[in-house]
XYZ file of C-alpha atoms in Angstrom:
174
model
C -3.666 -16.691 18.181
C -3.616 -13.836 16.165
C -2.664 -14.619 12.242
C -1.433 -11.814 10.221
C -1.651 -13.098 5.956
C -0.475 -10.883 3.347
C -2.310 -11.897 0.049
C -2.725 -10.415 -3.535
C -6.080 -8.574 -3.882
C -8.476 -10.097 -6.206
C -11.448 -8.524 -7.826
C -13.530 -11.418 -7.384
C -12.269 -12.722 -3.661
C -11.773 -9.335 -2.164
C -14.187 -6.683 -3.778
C -16.490 -7.120 -0.606
C -13.234 -5.364 1.484
C -13.173 -1.922 -0.652
C -15.260 -0.361 1.969
C -12.944 -1.610 4.305
C -10.088 -0.191 2.474
C -11.354 3.048 2.243
C -12.076 2.871 6.211
C -8.529 1.976 6.409
C -7.578 4.983 4.236
C -9.736 7.782 5.901
C -8.441 6.257 9.092
C -4.712 6.696 8.313
C -5.538 10.556 7.078
C -7.151 11.551 9.549
C -4.733 9.889 12.299
C -1.524 10.913 10.574
C -2.829 14.102 9.248
C -1.711 12.658 5.734
C -3.424 13.739 2.642
C -2.730 10.306 0.500
C -4.848 11.502 -2.532
C -7.988 13.056 -0.196
C -8.852 15.169 2.164
C -11.552 15.532 5.110
C -14.177 16.061 5.804
C -15.635 12.814 4.556
C -18.930 13.160 3.742
C -20.684 9.860 2.307
C -19.669 11.296 -1.642
C -16.426 11.591 -0.888
C -16.613 7.956 0.246
C -18.233 6.918 -2.924
C -15.837 9.301 -4.343
C -12.935 6.901 -2.574
C -14.818 3.545 -3.394
C -14.763 5.195 -7.130
C -11.126 5.387 -6.986
C -9.994 2.268 -5.698
C -12.159 0.153 -7.677
C -10.294 2.012 -11.092
C -7.096 0.927 -9.354
C -8.389 -3.064 -8.707
C -9.360 -2.549 -12.724
C -6.050 -2.246 -13.606
C -5.033 -5.711 -11.758
C -6.598 -7.455 -14.371
C -4.742 -5.996 -17.501
C -1.230 -6.638 -15.593
C -1.040 -2.623 -14.538
C -0.671 -3.615 -11.017
C -0.767 -5.570 -8.294
C -2.272 -5.005 -4.873
C -1.626 -6.143 -1.343
C -3.726 -6.571 1.234
C -2.477 -7.481 5.079
C -5.320 -8.640 6.678
C -5.209 -9.723 10.393
C -7.515 -12.769 11.788
C -7.929 -13.318 15.559
C -7.801 -16.964 15.381
C -6.492 -18.053 11.658
C -10.216 -19.489 10.771
C -11.491 -16.554 8.855
C -10.521 -13.935 6.042
C -9.613 -10.938 8.853
C -9.856 -7.592 8.818
C -8.053 -5.093 6.765
C -5.283 -4.072 8.149
C -2.651 -2.627 5.420
C -1.887 -2.401 1.901
C 0.446 -1.574 -0.700
C 0.403 -1.526 -4.449
C 2.999 -2.231 -7.055
C 2.792 -0.023 -10.533
C 3.528 -1.605 -13.446
C 3.439 0.771 -16.249
C 3.891 -0.152 -19.710
C 6.405 1.635 -21.279
C 8.920 0.706 -23.473
C 11.648 2.809 -21.568
C 10.760 0.982 -18.218
C 9.997 -2.257 -18.544
C 11.875 -2.750 -15.705
C 10.412 -0.083 -13.416
C 7.861 -0.520 -10.493
C 6.220 1.886 -8.629
C 5.612 1.397 -5.000
C 2.463 3.277 -4.190
C -0.197 3.706 -1.449
C 1.614 2.196 1.673
C -0.630 2.275 4.439
C -1.493 0.220 7.664
C -4.166 0.578 9.955
C -3.570 3.191 12.996
C -5.214 0.212 14.649
C -2.318 -2.486 13.579
C 0.592 -0.560 13.952
C 3.838 -1.395 15.801
C 3.207 -4.871 14.337
C 6.013 -5.001 11.537
C 2.958 -4.992 8.923
C 4.536 -2.603 6.821
C 8.092 -4.128 6.272
C 5.473 -7.718 5.528
C 4.028 -5.625 3.318
C 6.766 -4.055 1.385
C 9.432 -7.399 1.583
C 6.467 -9.559 -0.186
C 6.111 -6.671 -3.021
C 9.686 -6.508 -3.405
C 9.540 -10.529 -3.967
C 6.822 -10.217 -6.376
C 8.361 -7.094 -8.204
C 11.554 -9.503 -8.610
C 9.338 -12.667 -9.940
C 8.091 -9.856 -12.140
C 11.521 -8.470 -13.342
C 10.579 -5.102 -12.170
C 14.066 -4.363 -10.295
C 13.794 -0.817 -9.622
C 11.414 0.282 -7.221
C 10.231 3.823 -6.890
C 8.298 5.283 -4.458
C 5.211 7.084 -6.567
C 5.541 10.204 -4.059
C 8.323 10.503 -1.564
C 7.720 12.785 1.089
C 9.501 16.353 0.872
C 13.154 15.746 2.817
C 13.360 18.818 5.266
C 10.502 17.232 6.972
C 11.294 17.147 10.793
C 12.931 14.002 11.798
C 12.795 12.339 8.588
C 14.742 9.501 8.432
C 15.009 7.143 4.841
C 16.261 3.978 4.741
C 17.283 2.246 1.551
C 15.614 -1.255 0.652
C 17.547 -2.898 -1.941
C 15.919 -5.511 -4.764
C 18.494 -6.774 -7.649
C 21.026 -3.917 -7.763
C 18.597 -0.859 -7.508
C 17.035 0.490 -4.860
C 14.122 2.118 -3.130
C 13.400 4.765 -0.711
C 11.034 4.290 2.105
C 10.874 7.201 4.907
C 9.705 6.852 8.464
C 9.442 10.383 10.718
C 9.150 9.541 14.692
C 8.805 5.894 13.781
C 5.983 5.684 11.573
C 6.185 5.231 7.943
C 5.490 7.893 5.797
C 2.753 6.768 3.161
C 3.175 7.721 -0.565
């Protein structure tokens, strides 16, 4: 039976998954037509640039400035599983915002959609944000509000709110 695990990315434990994260990133861009920091064509050089991008983000984990969650799907629950989704909590080190958390790069692979992974990732991220006393969650890059068919959902955390948006039943990623 298929098992979904939401885990905190650890460079030492999960570094070998970076190529799979890059491939999921590419799949989301190609499937959704979203830019998500990069655009086609995805040459070997562009893939290397994307790996560097992710390595840079993951280097912020050890400094406490970022938490990355992965959704891993395993067909039998015994192995690590395939990378199915990702979301990040950026935690800026600023005197003016020690309570703020930035929700960044929520992506679910087109191969694993319609299974509630985005909701599971966001719920886990909210729980971690609460533990870290990051009670104001903001989306780093909200989509334009005049997109046809856009529906905005408010997700509460403590007494603050974060916006998440879908269009035609699909998450719009930040």
